């Protein structure tokens, strides 16, 4: 027997003795001259003296004992719900709840039987016993009602926890969060990586659209995923809060972590940036240039950087659409010599999305910046 059941068993045995001696027994003395004071289980007392057990006293008797049992079962369930959560083992929780169900049913039946037995004796004349009657209102205290409440607790604290545990067991990937500028934020994050979704219970991650999530592979290389929408899900029941991050794989092949971060950094700051071993960045020679395609790379890079900083302020749909366009623009810029037609098409797409977005100042700013960039792009 689990400790919860052991404690409940002892407590209920003591409660039965207490009720027999301190409550049921007192009803035999309501006809005495001195009278008797009986607990009404509502914070008050019932006072009877010189009365026969008939009429009003019988009504009060059944109302009071019915209220007591309903209240007591409710209290015991509240205590059980608190106690069972202290067990980390799901199987131990199941066992404790099953044992408690049996004990609660036995206790409720004992109180009901004692109530019926006492009522019968109080109505009898000492020679002949009256007909057995059960006039109690036992809503919520029957064996079936107790079983239903136990099933609910099993669903909440066992079945859903099993689901939570199953989700935890699926976190078999190890990932790192890298900001869009190449800054490493956190490593060794447990996650579940699929083709277009990364799930993690690490809810303190400062993840944003345009960030990169690197998945460690067994060969020492990493996969690079670009964040499209970091969707946060609050805790529901016993399911823990978690991120379900919509991603798409970057266009870079699997590479070493250092080389991948350098590629990310170069995409953000420009192809001439120098990244040192400590992730320090030297842009001293990253001068604004017009390449032989006629594209002002520095203007395009500034446009992309500004978009990434403000993307989170947009509504969800345009945010995702622009994030996808940014991935395409990053890919073009990583080539060093983006094709003017492709770059223009992507920037025009971003401008159109922003024009249709209800993002206020931010969307208007994106439209203005895109228009400026389009002016400098060769047709």
C-alpha positions as CSV (number, residue, x, y, z in Angstrom):
1,X,0.0,0.0,0.0
2,X,1.3,3.5,-0.9
3,X,2.0,6.0,1.9
4,X,-1.0,8.1,0.8
5,X,-3.3,5.1,1.1
6,X,-1.8,4.1,4.5
7,X,-2.4,7.6,5.9
8,X,-5.9,7.7,4.5
9,X,-6.8,4.3,5.9
10,X,-5.7,5.3,9.5
11,X,-7.4,8.7,9.2
12,X,-10.7,7.2,8.0
13,X,-10.7,4.5,10.7
14,X,-10.3,7.2,13.3
15,X,-13.0,9.3,11.7
16,X,-15.5,6.4,11.8
17,X,-14.8,5.9,15.5
18,X,-15.1,9.6,16.2
19,X,-18.5,9.9,14.3
20,X,-19.9,6.9,16.2
21,X,-18.9,8.2,19.6
22,X,-19.2,11.9,19.2
23,X,-22.1,12.3,16.7
24,X,-24.4,9.3,16.2
25,X,-24.4,8.4,19.9
26,X,-25.6,11.9,20.9
27,X,-28.9,11.5,19.1
28,X,-30.0,8.9,21.7
29,X,-30.0,11.7,24.2
30,X,-32.2,14.3,22.5
31,X,-35.1,13.4,24.8
32,X,-33.1,13.9,28.0
33,X,-33.9,16.8,30.4
34,X,-30.4,18.2,30.2
35,X,-30.4,18.0,26.5
36,X,-27.5,17.6,24.1
37,X,-25.4,19.6,21.7
38,X,-24.7,18.1,18.3
39,X,-22.3,19.3,15.6
40,X,-24.2,20.6,12.4
41,X,-21.0,20.5,10.3
42,X,-21.7,24.1,9.1
43,X,-19.8,25.9,11.9
44,X,-22.7,25.7,14.3
45,X,-24.5,23.3,16.6
46,X,-27.9,21.5,17.0
47,X,-29.4,21.8,20.6
48,X,-32.1,19.4,21.6
49,X,-33.7,18.6,25.0
50,X,-36.8,16.7,25.9
51,X,-37.7,15.8,22.3
52,X,-38.8,12.6,20.7
53,X,-37.0,11.5,17.5
54,X,-39.9,12.3,15.2
55,X,-40.9,15.1,12.8
56,X,-38.3,17.9,12.6
57,X,-35.5,16.1,14.4
58,X,-35.6,13.3,11.8
59,X,-35.4,15.8,9.0
60,X,-32.5,17.6,10.6
61,X,-30.7,14.3,11.3
62,X,-30.8,13.2,7.7
63,X,-29.9,16.6,6.3
64,X,-26.9,17.0,8.6
65,X,-25.4,13.5,8.1
66,X,-25.9,13.9,4.3
67,X,-24.2,17.3,4.3
68,X,-21.3,15.8,6.5
69,X,-20.6,13.0,4.1
70,X,-20.7,15.2,1.0
71,X,-18.4,17.7,2.7
72,X,-16.0,15.0,4.0
73,X,-15.7,13.2,0.6
74,X,-14.9,16.6,-1.0
75,X,-12.3,17.4,1.6
76,X,-10.7,14.0,1.2
77,X,-10.5,14.4,-2.6
78,X,-8.9,17.8,-2.2
79,X,-6.2,16.4,0.1
80,X,-5.7,13.4,-2.3
81,X,-5.2,15.7,-5.3
82,X,-2.5,17.6,-3.5
83,X,-0.8,14.5,-2.2
84,X,-0.7,12.5,-5.4
85,X,1.2,15.2,-7.2
86,X,4.1,14.7,-4.9
87,X,4.8,11.3,-6.5
88,X,7.0,11.6,-9.6
89,X,6.3,8.0,-10.7
90,X,3.1,7.8,-12.8
91,X,2.6,4.1,-11.8
92,X,2.8,5.1,-8.1
93,X,0.2,7.8,-8.7
94,X,-2.1,5.3,-10.4
95,X,-1.7,2.8,-7.5
96,X,-2.3,5.5,-4.9
97,X,-5.5,6.7,-6.6
98,X,-6.8,3.1,-7.0
99,X,-6.2,2.3,-3.4
100,X,-7.8,5.6,-2.3
101,X,-10.9,4.9,-4.4
102,X,-11.4,1.6,-2.5
103,X,-10.9,3.3,0.9
104,X,-13.2,6.2,0.1
105,X,-16.0,3.8,-1.0
106,X,-15.6,1.7,2.2
107,X,-15.7,4.8,4.4
108,X,-18.8,6.3,2.6
109,X,-20.7,3.0,2.9
110,X,-19.8,2.7,6.6
111,X,-21.2,6.2,7.3
112,X,-24.4,5.5,5.3
113,X,-24.9,2.1,7.0
114,X,-24.3,3.7,10.5
115,X,-26.8,6.5,9.6
116,X,-29.5,4.0,8.6
117,X,-28.8,1.8,11.6
118,X,-29.0,4.7,14.1
119,X,-32.2,6.1,12.5
120,X,-33.8,2.7,12.8
121,X,-33.0,2.4,16.5
122,X,-34.1,5.9,17.2
123,X,-37.5,5.2,15.7
124,X,-37.9,1.9,17.5
125,X,-39.6,1.4,20.9
126,X,-37.0,-0.9,22.4
127,X,-39.0,-4.0,21.8
128,X,-39.7,-4.0,18.1
129,X,-37.4,-2.5,15.5
130,X,-38.9,-0.1,12.9
131,X,-38.6,-0.6,9.2
132,X,-35.2,0.2,7.7
133,X,-35.2,3.6,5.9
134,X,-32.5,5.5,4.1
135,X,-33.6,9.1,3.7
136,X,-30.2,10.5,3.1
137,X,-29.3,12.6,0.1
138,X,-25.9,11.1,-0.8
139,X,-25.2,13.0,-4.1
140,X,-21.5,12.7,-4.9
141,X,-20.8,10.0,-2.3
142,X,-21.9,6.8,-4.0
143,X,-19.3,4.3,-5.2
144,X,-20.0,5.3,-8.8
145,X,-19.5,9.0,-8.1
146,X,-16.3,8.3,-6.2
147,X,-15.1,6.2,-9.1
148,X,-15.8,9.0,-11.6
149,X,-13.8,11.5,-9.6
150,X,-10.9,9.1,-9.4
151,X,-11.0,8.6,-13.2
152,X,-10.8,12.4,-13.6
153,X,-7.7,12.5,-11.4
154,X,-6.1,9.7,-13.3
155,X,-6.7,11.5,-16.6
156,X,-5.2,14.7,-15.2
157,X,-2.2,13.4,-13.2
158,X,-1.4,10.1,-14.9
159,X,-2.6,10.1,-18.5
160,X,-1.7,13.7,-19.3
161,X,1.6,13.3,-17.4
162,X,2.3,10.2,-19.5
163,X,1.7,12.4,-22.6
164,X,4.0,15.1,-21.1
165,X,6.7,12.4,-20.4
166,X,6.2,11.1,-23.9
167,X,6.8,14.6,-25.3
168,X,9.9,14.9,-23.1
169,X,11.2,11.6,-24.4
170,X,10.9,12.9,-28.0
171,X,13.4,15.7,-27.2
172,X,16.2,13.7,-28.7
173,X,18.0,16.4,-30.6
174,X,20.5,18.9,-29.3
175,X,20.4,22.4,-30.8
176,X,21.9,25.8,-30.4
177,X,20.3,29.2,-30.8
178,X,22.2,31.8,-32.9
179,X,20.9,35.3,-33.4
180,X,20.7,36.7,-37.0
181,X,24.0,38.5,-36.6
182,X,25.8,35.3,-35.7
183,X,25.9,35.8,-31.9
184,X,25.7,32.4,-30.1
185,X,23.0,32.7,-27.4
186,X,22.7,29.2,-26.0
187,X,24.0,25.7,-26.7
188,X,22.9,22.2,-25.7
189,X,19.2,22.8,-25.9
190,X,17.1,19.7,-25.8
191,X,14.6,19.7,-28.7
192,X,12.6,17.8,-31.2
193,X,13.5,18.7,-34.8
194,X,11.3,17.9,-37.8
195,X,11.3,19.1,-41.4
196,X,9.6,22.5,-40.6
197,X,9.2,22.5,-36.9
198,X,11.4,22.6,-33.8
199,X,9.8,21.9,-30.4
200,X,11.5,22.6,-27.1
201,X,10.5,23.0,-23.4
202,X,13.1,25.6,-22.9
203,X,10.7,28.5,-22.7
204,X,13.3,31.2,-21.7
205,X,14.9,31.2,-25.1
206,X,15.0,34.7,-26.6
207,X,14.1,33.3,-30.1
208,X,12.9,35.7,-32.8
209,X,12.1,35.6,-36.5
210,X,15.3,35.4,-38.5
211,X,17.3,33.7,-35.8
212,X,19.1,30.4,-36.6
213,X,18.8,27.1,-34.8
214,X,21.7,24.7,-35.3
215,X,21.1,21.0,-34.9
216,X,24.1,18.9,-33.9
217,X,24.7,15.9,-36.1
218,X,26.6,12.7,-35.0
219,X,29.4,13.5,-37.5
220,X,30.2,16.7,-35.7
221,X,28.6,19.0,-38.3
222,X,25.4,21.0,-37.8
223,X,22.2,21.6,-39.7
224,X,21.2,25.3,-40.0
225,X,17.5,26.2,-39.7
226,X,16.1,29.7,-40.1
227,X,13.3,30.8,-37.7
228,X,10.1,31.8,-39.4
229,X,7.7,32.0,-36.5
230,X,8.6,31.3,-32.8
231,X,5.2,30.1,-31.6
232,X,4.9,29.9,-27.8
233,X,2.3,27.6,-26.2
234,X,1.3,28.3,-22.6
235,X,1.0,25.4,-20.2
236,X,-2.4,23.6,-20.5
237,X,-3.3,21.3,-17.7
238,X,-0.2,19.3,-16.9
239,X,1.3,19.9,-20.4
240,X,4.3,22.2,-19.8
241,X,4.7,25.4,-21.7
242,X,6.8,25.0,-24.8
243,X,7.9,26.5,-28.1
244,X,6.8,25.2,-31.4
245,X,9.1,27.0,-33.7
246,X,8.3,27.1,-37.4
247,X,11.5,26.9,-39.4
248,X,12.9,26.3,-42.8
249,X,16.3,24.8,-43.6
250,X,18.9,27.3,-44.7
251,X,20.5,27.0,-48.1
252,X,23.9,26.2,-46.6
253,X,24.9,22.6,-46.5
254,X,25.8,20.9,-43.2
255,X,29.0,22.3,-41.9
256,X,31.1,22.7,-38.8
257,X,29.6,24.9,-36.1
258,X,32.3,27.6,-36.5
259,X,31.9,27.7,-40.3
260,X,28.1,27.8,-40.1
261,X,28.2,30.7,-37.7
262,X,30.7,32.5,-40.0
263,X,28.3,32.1,-42.9
264,X,25.4,33.5,-40.8
265,X,27.6,36.4,-39.7
266,X,28.7,37.2,-43.3
267,X,25.1,37.1,-44.5
268,X,24.2,39.6,-41.9
269,X,27.2,42.0,-42.0
270,X,28.3,41.5,-45.6
271,X,30.7,39.1,-47.4
272,X,33.8,41.1,-46.5
273,X,33.4,40.8,-42.7
274,X,36.1,39.0,-40.8
275,X,35.0,36.8,-37.9
276,X,37.7,35.8,-35.3
277,X,37.8,32.7,-33.1
278,X,36.1,34.6,-30.2
279,X,33.3,35.7,-32.5
280,X,34.6,39.3,-32.6
281,X,33.7,41.0,-35.8
282,X,35.9,43.4,-37.7
283,X,34.1,45.5,-40.3
284,X,36.8,48.0,-40.8
285,X,37.0,47.1,-44.5
286,X,33.3,46.4,-45.0
287,X,33.0,49.6,-47.1
288,X,29.8,50.4,-49.1
289,X,30.3,49.1,-52.6
290,X,28.4,49.0,-55.8
291,X,29.3,45.7,-57.5
292,X,29.4,45.0,-61.2
293,X,25.7,44.1,-61.2
294,X,24.9,47.7,-60.2
295,X,23.4,46.7,-56.8
296,X,24.3,48.7,-53.7
297,X,25.1,45.8,-51.4
298,X,25.4,48.0,-48.3
299,X,22.0,49.4,-48.8
300,X,20.5,46.0,-49.3
301,X,22.3,44.7,-46.2
302,X,21.0,47.6,-44.1
303,X,17.5,46.9,-45.4
304,X,17.7,43.2,-44.4
305,X,19.1,44.1,-41.0
306,X,16.4,46.6,-40.3
307,X,13.7,44.2,-41.3
308,X,15.0,41.5,-39.0
309,X,15.0,43.9,-36.1
310,X,11.4,45.0,-36.6
311,X,9.8,41.9,-38.0
312,X,8.4,40.8,-34.6
313,X,6.2,43.9,-34.5
314,X,4.2,42.8,-37.5
315,X,1.0,40.6,-37.4
316,X,1.6,36.9,-37.7
317,X,0.7,36.4,-41.4
318,X,2.8,39.2,-42.9
319,X,5.5,38.4,-40.5
320,X,5.8,34.8,-41.7
321,X,5.5,35.9,-45.4
322,X,8.2,38.5,-45.0
323,X,10.5,36.1,-43.1
324,X,10.2,33.6,-46.0
325,X,11.2,36.4,-48.4
326,X,14.1,37.4,-46.2
327,X,15.4,33.8,-46.4
328,X,15.4,34.1,-50.2
329,X,17.1,37.5,-50.0
330,X,19.7,36.1,-47.7
331,X,20.4,33.3,-50.1
332,X,20.9,35.7,-53.0
333,X,23.2,37.9,-50.9
334,X,25.3,35.0,-49.7
335,X,26.3,34.5,-53.4
336,X,28.2,37.8,-53.2
337,X,26.7,38.9,-56.6
338,X,22.9,38.8,-56.3
339,X,21.0,38.8,-59.5
340,X,19.3,42.2,-59.9
341,X,16.0,40.7,-61.2
342,X,15.7,38.3,-58.3
343,X,16.7,40.9,-55.7
344,X,14.1,43.3,-57.2
345,X,11.4,40.7,-57.2
346,X,12.0,39.7,-53.6
347,X,12.1,43.4,-52.4
348,X,9.0,44.1,-54.3
349,X,7.3,41.1,-52.7
350,X,8.2,42.4,-49.3
351,X,6.9,45.9,-50.1
352,X,3.6,44.4,-51.3
353,X,3.2,42.3,-48.2
354,X,3.9,45.3,-45.9
355,X,1.4,47.5,-47.9
356,X,-1.3,44.9,-47.1
357,X,-0.3,44.5,-43.5
358,X,-2.1,46.2,-40.6
359,X,1.2,46.9,-38.9
360,X,0.9,50.7,-38.5
361,X,4.2,52.6,-38.3
362,X,6.3,49.4,-38.7
363,X,4.6,48.3,-42.0
364,X,4.7,51.9,-43.3
365,X,8.4,52.0,-42.5
366,X,9.1,48.8,-44.4
367,X,7.2,50.1,-47.4
368,X,9.3,53.2,-47.4
369,X,12.6,51.4,-47.0
370,X,11.6,48.9,-49.7
371,X,10.7,51.7,-52.1
372,X,14.1,53.3,-51.5
373,X,15.9,50.0,-52.1
374,X,13.9,49.4,-55.3
375,X,15.0,52.9,-56.6
376,X,18.6,51.8,-56.3
377,X,18.2,48.4,-57.9
378,X,18.8,48.1,-61.6
379,X,15.8,47.0,-63.7
